Amino acid sequence: MVQNPKNVPLLDINRSNQIHRDEFIEALTEVVDSGRFLFGPDVVALEEEVAKYSESDHAIGCASGSDALLLALMALGIGPGDEVIVPSFTFFASVSCITRLGATPIFADIRPDTFNIDVGHMESLITDRTRAVIPVHLFGQCAEIDRICQIAAEHDIPVIEDAAQAIGAAYHSRPAGSWGLVGCFSFYPTKNLGGMGDGGMMTSGDEEMADRLRLFAGHGMRPRYYHQVVGINSRLDTFQAAVLRVKLRHLGDAVEKRSAIAERYNGLLKDHQLVGEDQLTLPFVDPSAFHVWNQYSIRVAGGQRDAMRAHLAEQGVGSEIYYPVPMHQQECFQYLGVDGSSLPQTELAAAEILNLPIFPGLTDSEQERVVDSISSFYHQSARAAA
Ligand SMILES: *Cc1c(COP(=O)(O)O)cnc(C)c1O
């Protein structure tokens, strides 16, 4: 497909990767020549680097962010009859890890401003069957992880952080993934630290837990051909680790660029007078949070979100809805019988949210095109109403 050069993509992974092409080729050549495609030195080095970056004592590579979450719950021994509290407004993998083990997800509502878990609602859902809570650091901003960990500790419930979108994010200057018993990261190509395929990582400050995570990720096998538990096969391969080590060196710079783009959107949207109760709501940054801007998410009021998105598409401007269908409304979770009356902010967010293009390499003129297109949408509707 030939791209119209005037189109603004939601995401252009190549643009971010091309500038590091020589570094990738050099790192990958070393892997090819080493022949150590699994358990290679880059995997060990990346685990050490991510542990350090996330201020965790241990980090264990695995095949994906989804596996990281599943392995965390497997290592906790979660199964049928157990409840795990999780937001409904999240990506599927935050919830499927619970149901795959036969446990029951208990859906918490979100804060309307940050889209992250509503801690008061979370607390009200704790029962004597609650075995874990999975706060999600959505869009690159930490949930109120200090309060979450405090409440969970009072009830002796482990916290598993879904930090798939939030590597490098922090709360009170302490990194995502270092607060809970386990931090789960994804290296899916669209994430802030994105590989060239799938990959994931689990962090933990608990040595025994870290050891169990490694055991479960390797078929529960220890020593060779002696299986202590039924684990899965989930490995981060050396090619991905080599690529990710290159990208980790540039992650700080990439986050600065994302942050500058977010600031600029805020300014442009305000300047065009598009912000207000009957128009757009800008992303809210919790003053305790260091936001890494995996997504730039606005709310579109007045039931106009889908029409605006169609207008942007017509103008060649990419946008996306993360997430259009909350988990409690998914077909595969209907058996849970959750009606949504306790999740009003979740349902409202799904109806109003719109994610705009944000990636290192997005140009100033492209950002202006995005904002001009939003502006023309409102002018067009105003004309239609007149
Ligand atoms: C991407 C993502 C995952 C899953 O990661 P994969 O590496 O794609 O398996 C889990 N949770 C959230 C919130 C995500 O955004």
Short mmCIF file of C-alpha atoms and ligand atoms in Angstrom, two decimals:
data_model
loop_
_atom_site.label_atom_id
_atom_site.label_comp_id
_atom_site.label_asym_id
_atom_site.label_seq_id
_atom_site.Cartn_x
_atom_site.Cartn_y
_atom_site.Cartn_z
CA MET A 1 0.00 0.00 0.00
CA VAL A 2 1.45 3.36 -0.99
CA GLN A 3 1.11 5.86 1.81
CA ASN A 4 -0.06 9.32 0.95
CA PRO A 5 2.80 11.48 2.27
CA LYS A 6 0.25 13.89 3.68
CA ASN A 7 -1.34 11.18 5.80
CA VAL A 8 -0.45 11.08 9.48
CA PRO A 9 -0.02 7.53 10.73
CA LEU A 10 -1.15 6.52 14.21
CA LEU A 11 2.23 4.90 14.61
CA ASP A 12 5.27 4.55 12.37
CA ILE A 13 7.57 1.96 13.89
CA ASN A 14 10.05 2.14 11.02
CA ARG A 15 10.66 5.82 11.55
CA SER A 16 11.79 5.14 15.13
CA ASN A 17 13.84 2.06 14.21
CA GLN A 18 15.60 3.23 11.03
CA ILE A 19 17.85 5.68 12.90
CA HIS A 20 19.31 2.77 14.89
CA ARG A 21 19.60 0.41 11.91
CA ASP A 22 23.39 0.05 12.06
CA GLU A 23 23.30 -0.71 15.78
CA PHE A 24 20.63 -3.38 15.22
CA ILE A 25 22.58 -5.03 12.41
CA GLU A 26 25.74 -5.09 14.50
CA ALA A 27 23.97 -6.59 17.53
CA LEU A 28 22.05 -9.14 15.44
CA THR A 29 25.17 -10.17 13.51
CA GLU A 30 26.79 -11.05 16.80
CA VAL A 31 23.83 -13.29 17.68
CA VAL A 32 23.94 -14.99 14.27
CA ASP A 33 27.64 -15.67 14.65
CA SER A 34 27.28 -16.88 18.26
CA GLY A 35 24.59 -19.44 17.38
CA ARG A 36 23.16 -18.96 20.88
CA PHE A 37 19.59 -18.18 19.90
CA LEU A 38 18.16 -19.04 23.32
CA PHE A 39 19.75 -18.20 26.68
CA GLY A 40 22.35 -16.06 24.89
CA PRO A 41 24.43 -13.43 26.67
CA ASP A 42 22.12 -10.64 25.46
CA VAL A 43 19.21 -12.21 27.35
CA VAL A 44 21.17 -12.26 30.61
CA ALA A 45 22.41 -8.72 30.00
CA LEU A 46 18.92 -7.40 29.19
CA GLU A 47 17.52 -8.98 32.35
CA GLU A 48 20.19 -7.18 34.37
CA GLU A 49 19.59 -3.91 32.55
CA VAL A 50 15.79 -4.02 32.94
CA ALA A 51 16.17 -4.94 36.63
CA LYS A 52 18.40 -1.91 37.11
CA TYR A 53 16.18 0.37 35.01
CA SER A 54 13.12 -0.68 37.02
CA GLU A 55 14.97 -0.65 40.37
CA SER A 56 14.08 -4.29 40.97
CA ASP A 57 16.46 -6.92 42.30
CA HIS A 58 15.44 -9.54 39.75
CA ALA A 59 14.20 -9.65 36.17
CA ILE A 60 13.23 -12.74 34.20
CA GLY A 61 12.69 -12.73 30.45
CA CYS A 62 9.67 -14.48 28.93
CA ALA A 63 7.89 -14.73 25.60
CA SER A 64 5.39 -11.87 25.98
CA GLY A 65 3.67 -9.50 28.36
CA SER A 66 0.70 -11.85 28.34
CA ASP A 67 2.92 -14.69 29.52
CA ALA A 68 4.47 -12.47 32.19
CA LEU A 69 1.02 -11.93 33.73
CA LEU A 70 0.08 -15.60 33.39
CA LEU A 71 3.36 -16.75 34.94
CA ALA A 72 2.96 -14.35 37.87
CA LEU A 73 -0.44 -15.86 38.70
CA MET A 74 0.82 -19.42 38.11
CA ALA A 75 3.73 -18.82 40.48
CA LEU A 76 1.22 -17.60 43.09
CA GLY A 77 -0.70 -20.87 42.70
CA ILE A 78 -3.91 -19.09 41.67
CA GLY A 79 -6.72 -21.34 40.46
CA PRO A 80 -10.43 -22.18 40.65
CA GLY A 81 -12.31 -20.46 43.48
CA ASP A 82 -9.78 -17.63 43.69
CA GLU A 83 -10.68 -14.02 42.93
CA VAL A 84 -8.36 -11.51 41.31
CA ILE A 85 -9.26 -7.82 41.17
CA VAL A 86 -8.48 -6.11 37.85
CA PRO A 87 -9.82 -3.11 35.94
CA SER A 88 -12.29 -3.88 33.15
CA PHE A 89 -10.88 -0.98 31.12
CA THR A 90 -7.67 -2.63 29.93
CA PHE A 91 -6.20 -4.88 27.29
CA PHE A 92 -7.54 -8.45 27.25
CA ALA A 93 -4.31 -10.05 28.56
CA SER A 94 -4.73 -8.40 32.00
CA VAL A 95 -7.85 -10.53 32.45
CA SER A 96 -7.30 -13.70 30.38
CA CYS A 97 -4.37 -14.65 32.63
CA ILE A 98 -6.93 -14.98 35.46
CA THR A 99 -9.57 -16.98 33.61
CA ARG A 100 -7.02 -19.28 31.94
CA LEU A 101 -6.17 -20.53 35.42
CA GLY A 102 -9.85 -21.07 36.27
CA ALA A 103 -9.90 -18.12 38.68
CA THR A 104 -12.51 -15.35 38.66
CA PRO A 105 -11.77 -11.77 37.61
CA ILE A 106 -13.48 -9.16 39.79
CA PHE A 107 -13.76 -5.96 37.77
CA ALA A 108 -12.93 -2.61 39.31
CA ASP A 109 -14.01 0.71 37.82
CA ILE A 110 -11.53 3.41 36.77
CA ARG A 111 -10.87 7.04 37.60
CA PRO A 112 -12.35 9.19 34.82
CA ASP A 113 -9.26 11.42 34.66
CA THR A 114 -6.36 8.93 34.45
CA PHE A 115 -8.31 5.88 33.20
CA ASN A 116 -6.49 3.90 35.91
CA ILE A 117 -8.08 1.70 38.57
CA ASP A 118 -10.35 3.42 41.12
CA VAL A 119 -8.61 2.49 44.35
CA GLY A 120 -11.67 3.04 46.55
CA HIS A 121 -13.73 0.73 44.36
CA MET A 122 -10.88 -1.80 44.32
CA GLU A 123 -10.80 -1.84 48.12
CA SER A 124 -14.56 -2.41 48.32
CA LEU A 125 -14.20 -5.52 46.17
CA ILE A 126 -11.77 -7.31 48.48
CA THR A 127 -13.20 -10.54 49.96
CA ASP A 128 -11.67 -13.49 51.76
CA ARG A 129 -11.28 -15.14 48.34
CA THR A 130 -9.16 -12.32 46.86
CA ARG A 131 -5.77 -13.78 45.97
CA ALA A 132 -4.23 -10.92 43.98
CA VAL A 133 -4.85 -7.48 42.50
CA ILE A 134 -3.63 -6.50 39.04
CA PRO A 135 -3.48 -2.72 38.68
CA VAL A 136 -2.72 -1.67 35.09
CA HIS A 137 -0.48 1.33 34.46
CA LEU A 138 -2.49 2.37 31.46
CA PHE A 139 -1.13 4.42 28.56
CA GLY A 140 2.23 4.92 30.30
CA GLN A 141 0.99 6.42 33.57
CA CYS A 142 1.14 4.60 36.89
CA ALA A 143 -2.02 3.84 38.82
CA GLU A 144 -1.98 5.05 42.46
CA ILE A 145 0.36 2.22 43.20
CA ASP A 146 1.41 3.47 46.65
CA ARG A 147 -2.16 3.31 48.00
CA ILE A 148 -2.84 0.09 46.13
CA CYS A 149 0.18 -1.64 47.68
CA GLN A 150 -0.70 -0.30 51.13
CA ILE A 151 -4.29 -1.53 50.99
CA ALA A 152 -3.24 -4.88 49.53
CA ALA A 153 -0.60 -5.31 52.24
CA GLU A 154 -3.22 -4.67 54.95
CA HIS A 155 -5.17 -7.62 53.53
CA ASP A 156 -2.06 -9.69 52.78
CA ILE A 157 -2.85 -9.73 49.06
CA PRO A 158 -0.04 -9.71 46.49
CA VAL A 159 0.04 -6.96 43.85
CA ILE A 160 0.91 -7.89 40.26
CA GLU A 161 1.64 -4.74 38.25
CA ASP A 162 0.60 -4.83 34.61
CA ALA A 163 3.32 -2.46 33.44
CA ALA A 164 3.12 -3.59 29.80
CA GLN A 165 2.60 0.01 28.64
CA ALA A 166 4.70 1.67 31.30
CA ILE A 167 8.38 0.73 31.27
CA GLY A 168 10.26 3.72 32.69
CA ALA A 169 7.15 5.24 34.26
CA ALA A 170 7.28 6.05 37.98
CA TYR A 171 5.14 7.01 40.96
CA HIS A 172 6.73 9.19 43.63
CA SER A 173 9.92 8.69 41.59
CA ARG A 174 9.82 4.93 42.13
CA PRO A 175 9.62 2.95 38.87
CA ALA A 176 6.70 0.90 37.61
CA GLY A 177 7.39 -2.77 38.22
CA SER A 178 9.26 -2.19 41.50
CA TRP A 179 6.18 -1.69 43.70
CA GLY A 180 4.31 -4.97 43.51
CA LEU A 181 5.41 -8.53 44.14
CA VAL A 182 5.82 -8.88 40.37
CA GLY A 183 6.04 -6.30 37.59
CA CYS A 184 5.00 -7.46 34.11
CA PHE A 185 6.43 -5.84 30.98
CA SER A 186 5.74 -6.32 27.28
CA PHE A 187 8.12 -5.74 24.37
CA TYR A 188 5.38 -5.92 21.74
CA PRO A 189 6.50 -3.61 18.91
CA THR A 190 4.03 -0.82 19.78
CA LYS A 191 5.15 -0.56 23.40
CA ASN A 192 7.63 2.12 24.48
CA LEU A 193 10.40 -0.49 24.55
CA GLY A 194 9.26 -2.44 21.49
CA GLY A 195 11.12 -5.35 19.95
CA MET A 196 10.95 -6.84 16.47
CA GLY A 197 8.51 -9.51 17.52
CA ASP A 198 7.16 -10.70 20.85
CA GLY A 199 8.88 -10.52 24.19
CA GLY A 200 8.22 -9.89 27.86
CA MET A 201 9.86 -9.52 31.24
CA MET A 202 8.91 -10.03 34.88
CA THR A 203 10.56 -8.05 37.69
CA SER A 204 10.49 -8.85 41.37
CA GLY A 205 12.19 -7.76 44.56
CA ASP A 206 11.42 -11.13 46.14
CA GLU A 207 14.11 -13.72 45.53
CA GLU A 208 11.88 -16.72 46.15
CA MET A 209 9.21 -15.38 43.80
CA ALA A 210 11.81 -14.60 41.12
CA ASP A 211 13.03 -18.18 41.38
CA ARG A 212 9.49 -19.54 41.01
CA LEU A 213 8.85 -17.32 37.99
CA ARG A 214 11.94 -18.73 36.30
CA LEU A 215 10.90 -22.26 37.23
CA PHE A 216 7.38 -21.84 35.79
CA ALA A 217 8.73 -20.20 32.61
CA GLY A 218 10.92 -23.26 31.98
CA HIS A 219 8.37 -26.08 32.11
CA GLY A 220 8.81 -26.33 35.87
CA MET A 221 11.94 -28.29 35.08
CA ARG A 222 14.77 -28.42 37.61
CA PRO A 223 17.14 -30.19 37.21
CA ARG A 224 16.99 -31.12 33.53
CA TYR A 225 14.11 -33.54 32.77
CA TYR A 226 12.86 -33.48 36.36
CA HIS A 227 9.63 -31.46 36.55
CA GLN A 228 8.72 -30.00 39.94
CA VAL A 229 5.58 -28.23 38.76
CA VAL A 230 3.64 -27.94 35.51
CA GLY A 231 4.98 -24.76 33.99
CA ILE A 232 4.94 -23.46 30.43
CA ASN A 233 7.62 -22.81 27.85
CA SER A 234 8.05 -19.05 27.73
CA ARG A 235 11.40 -17.64 26.65
CA LEU A 236 12.71 -14.32 25.45
CA ASP A 237 14.93 -15.19 22.48
CA THR A 238 18.39 -13.75 21.99
CA PHE A 239 17.46 -11.86 18.80
CA GLN A 240 14.80 -9.91 20.67
CA ALA A 241 17.10 -9.29 23.62
CA ALA A 242 19.82 -7.97 21.29
CA VAL A 243 17.35 -5.57 19.62
CA LEU A 244 15.89 -4.49 22.95
CA ARG A 245 19.31 -3.72 24.43
CA VAL A 246 19.91 -1.29 21.57
CA LYS A 247 16.52 0.31 22.14
CA LEU A 248 16.90 0.47 25.90
CA ARG A 249 19.97 2.67 25.40
CA HIS A 250 17.71 5.15 23.60
CA LEU A 251 14.59 4.75 25.73
CA GLY A 252 15.15 7.87 27.84
CA ASP A 253 15.48 9.96 24.70
CA ALA A 254 12.37 8.35 23.18
CA VAL A 255 10.34 9.14 26.32
CA GLU A 256 11.50 12.77 26.21
CA LYS A 257 10.27 13.00 22.64
CA ARG A 258 6.90 11.44 23.53
CA SER A 259 6.58 13.84 26.42
CA ALA A 260 7.34 16.86 24.22
CA ILE A 261 4.72 15.69 21.70
CA ALA A 262 2.12 15.40 24.48
CA GLU A 263 2.93 18.91 25.73
CA ARG A 264 2.64 20.24 22.21
CA TYR A 265 -0.76 18.57 21.66
CA ASN A 266 -1.97 20.13 24.92
CA GLY A 267 -0.86 23.56 23.74
CA LEU A 268 -2.22 23.25 20.20
CA LEU A 269 -5.61 21.87 21.28
CA LYS A 270 -5.99 24.69 23.81
CA ASP A 271 -4.88 27.32 21.29
CA HIS A 272 -7.50 26.08 18.85
CA GLN A 273 -10.10 26.33 21.65
CA LEU A 274 -11.03 22.71 21.35
CA VAL A 275 -10.86 21.99 25.07
CA GLY A 276 -14.02 22.21 27.13
CA GLU A 277 -16.95 20.42 28.65
CA ASP A 278 -18.79 19.93 25.37
CA GLN A 279 -15.63 19.29 23.35
CA LEU A 280 -12.34 17.67 24.32
CA THR A 281 -10.76 16.73 27.63
CA LEU A 282 -6.97 16.62 27.62
CA PRO A 283 -5.05 13.78 29.29
CA PHE A 284 -4.65 14.31 33.03
CA VAL A 285 -1.27 13.75 34.62
CA ASP A 286 -1.33 12.69 38.26
CA PRO A 287 1.15 15.05 40.01
CA SER A 288 2.80 12.03 41.69
CA ALA A 289 3.30 10.24 38.38
CA PHE A 290 6.08 10.31 35.82
CA HIS A 291 4.14 9.64 32.62
CA VAL A 292 5.94 7.94 29.69
CA TRP A 293 3.20 8.61 27.12
CA ASN A 294 2.72 5.27 25.42
CA GLN A 295 -0.60 6.79 24.37
CA TYR A 296 -2.00 10.31 24.16
CA SER A 297 -5.66 9.86 25.06
CA ILE A 298 -8.31 12.53 24.83
CA ARG A 299 -12.01 12.30 25.65
CA VAL A 300 -14.55 13.48 23.12
CA ALA A 301 -17.79 14.66 24.72
CA GLY A 302 -21.33 14.74 23.37
CA GLY A 303 -21.35 11.35 21.65
CA GLN A 304 -19.18 12.73 18.86
CA ARG A 305 -16.18 10.44 19.22
CA ASP A 306 -16.99 8.04 16.37
CA ALA A 307 -17.95 10.83 13.98
CA MET A 308 -14.71 12.63 14.82
CA ARG A 309 -12.69 9.49 14.22
CA ALA A 310 -14.37 8.99 10.84
CA HIS A 311 -13.61 12.61 9.95
CA LEU A 312 -9.94 12.17 10.91
CA ALA A 313 -9.73 9.00 8.81
CA GLU A 314 -11.21 10.88 5.84
CA GLN A 315 -8.50 13.51 6.28
CA GLY A 316 -5.82 10.82 6.39
CA VAL A 317 -5.19 11.18 10.11
CA GLY A 318 -4.77 7.97 12.07
CA SER A 319 -6.39 7.51 15.49
CA GLU A 320 -7.47 4.53 17.57
CA ILE A 321 -9.86 3.61 20.32
CA TYR A 322 -8.16 1.96 23.28
CA TYR A 323 -10.45 0.28 24.28
CA PRO A 324 -13.83 0.18 22.57
CA VAL A 325 -15.23 -2.81 24.50
CA PRO A 326 -14.49 -3.13 28.22
CA MET A 327 -13.63 -6.62 29.42
CA HIS A 328 -16.93 -7.19 31.25
CA GLN A 329 -18.73 -6.70 27.91
CA GLN A 330 -16.58 -9.16 25.95
CA GLU A 331 -18.40 -12.14 24.52
CA CYS A 332 -15.98 -14.61 26.10
CA PHE A 333 -16.60 -13.12 29.57
CA GLN A 334 -20.41 -13.10 29.43
CA TYR A 335 -20.43 -16.26 31.57
CA LEU A 336 -19.24 -14.06 34.45
CA GLY A 337 -22.60 -12.29 34.39
CA VAL A 338 -21.23 -8.80 35.15
CA ASP A 339 -23.84 -6.21 34.15
CA GLY A 340 -21.68 -3.10 34.29
CA SER A 341 -23.86 -1.04 36.63
CA SER A 342 -20.88 -0.89 39.01
CA LEU A 343 -18.55 0.17 36.20
CA PRO A 344 -20.01 3.48 34.96
CA GLN A 345 -16.67 5.24 34.38
CA THR A 346 -15.38 2.25 32.44
CA GLU A 347 -18.35 2.32 30.07
CA LEU A 348 -18.18 6.09 29.66
CA ALA A 349 -14.45 5.98 28.89
CA ALA A 350 -14.99 3.28 26.26
CA ALA A 351 -17.54 5.57 24.59
CA GLU A 352 -15.48 8.78 24.76
CA ILE A 353 -11.80 7.94 24.50
CA LEU A 354 -9.75 8.63 21.40
CA ASN A 355 -6.02 8.01 21.06
CA LEU A 356 -4.05 10.32 18.78
CA PRO A 357 -0.75 9.62 16.97
CA ILE A 358 2.22 9.74 19.35
CA PHE A 359 5.62 8.24 18.63
CA PRO A 360 9.18 9.54 18.58
CA GLY A 361 9.64 10.94 15.10
CA LEU A 362 6.14 12.38 14.71
CA THR A 363 6.82 15.79 13.20
CA ASP A 364 5.53 19.20 14.26
CA SER A 365 3.68 19.61 10.98
CA GLU A 366 2.04 16.21 11.37
CA GLN A 367 0.85 17.20 14.83
CA GLU A 368 -0.56 20.40 13.40
CA ARG A 369 -2.39 18.32 10.76
CA VAL A 370 -3.94 16.21 13.52
CA VAL A 371 -5.13 19.26 15.43
CA ASP A 372 -6.32 21.07 12.29
CA SER A 373 -8.38 18.02 11.38
CA ILE A 374 -10.00 17.94 14.82
CA SER A 375 -10.67 21.66 14.53
CA SER A 376 -12.26 21.26 11.10
CA PHE A 377 -14.48 18.53 12.51
CA TYR A 378 -15.99 20.95 15.04
CA HIS A 379 -16.34 23.73 12.48
CA GLN A 380 -18.08 21.35 10.12
CA SER A 381 -20.50 20.18 12.83
CA ALA A 382 -21.15 23.79 13.85
CA ARG A 383 -22.01 24.63 10.24
CA ALA A 384 -24.24 21.58 9.98
CA ALA A 385 -26.08 22.64 13.17
CA ALA A 386 -26.53 26.26 12.00
C1 LIG B 1 0.36 -5.20 25.49
C2 LIG B 1 -0.28 -5.46 26.77
C3 LIG B 1 -0.25 -6.72 27.38
C4 LIG B 1 0.25 -7.96 26.68
O1 LIG B 1 1.54 -7.88 26.19
P1 LIG B 1 1.94 -8.82 24.95
O2 LIG B 1 3.43 -8.71 24.95
O3 LIG B 1 1.30 -8.27 23.73
O4 LIG B 1 1.50 -10.20 25.25
C5 LIG B 1 -0.80 -6.85 28.63
N1 LIG B 1 -1.38 -5.81 29.26
C6 LIG B 1 -1.45 -4.59 28.69
C7 LIG B 1 -2.10 -3.48 29.45
C8 LIG B 1 -0.93 -4.37 27.43
O5 LIG B 1 -1.02 -3.16 26.87
#
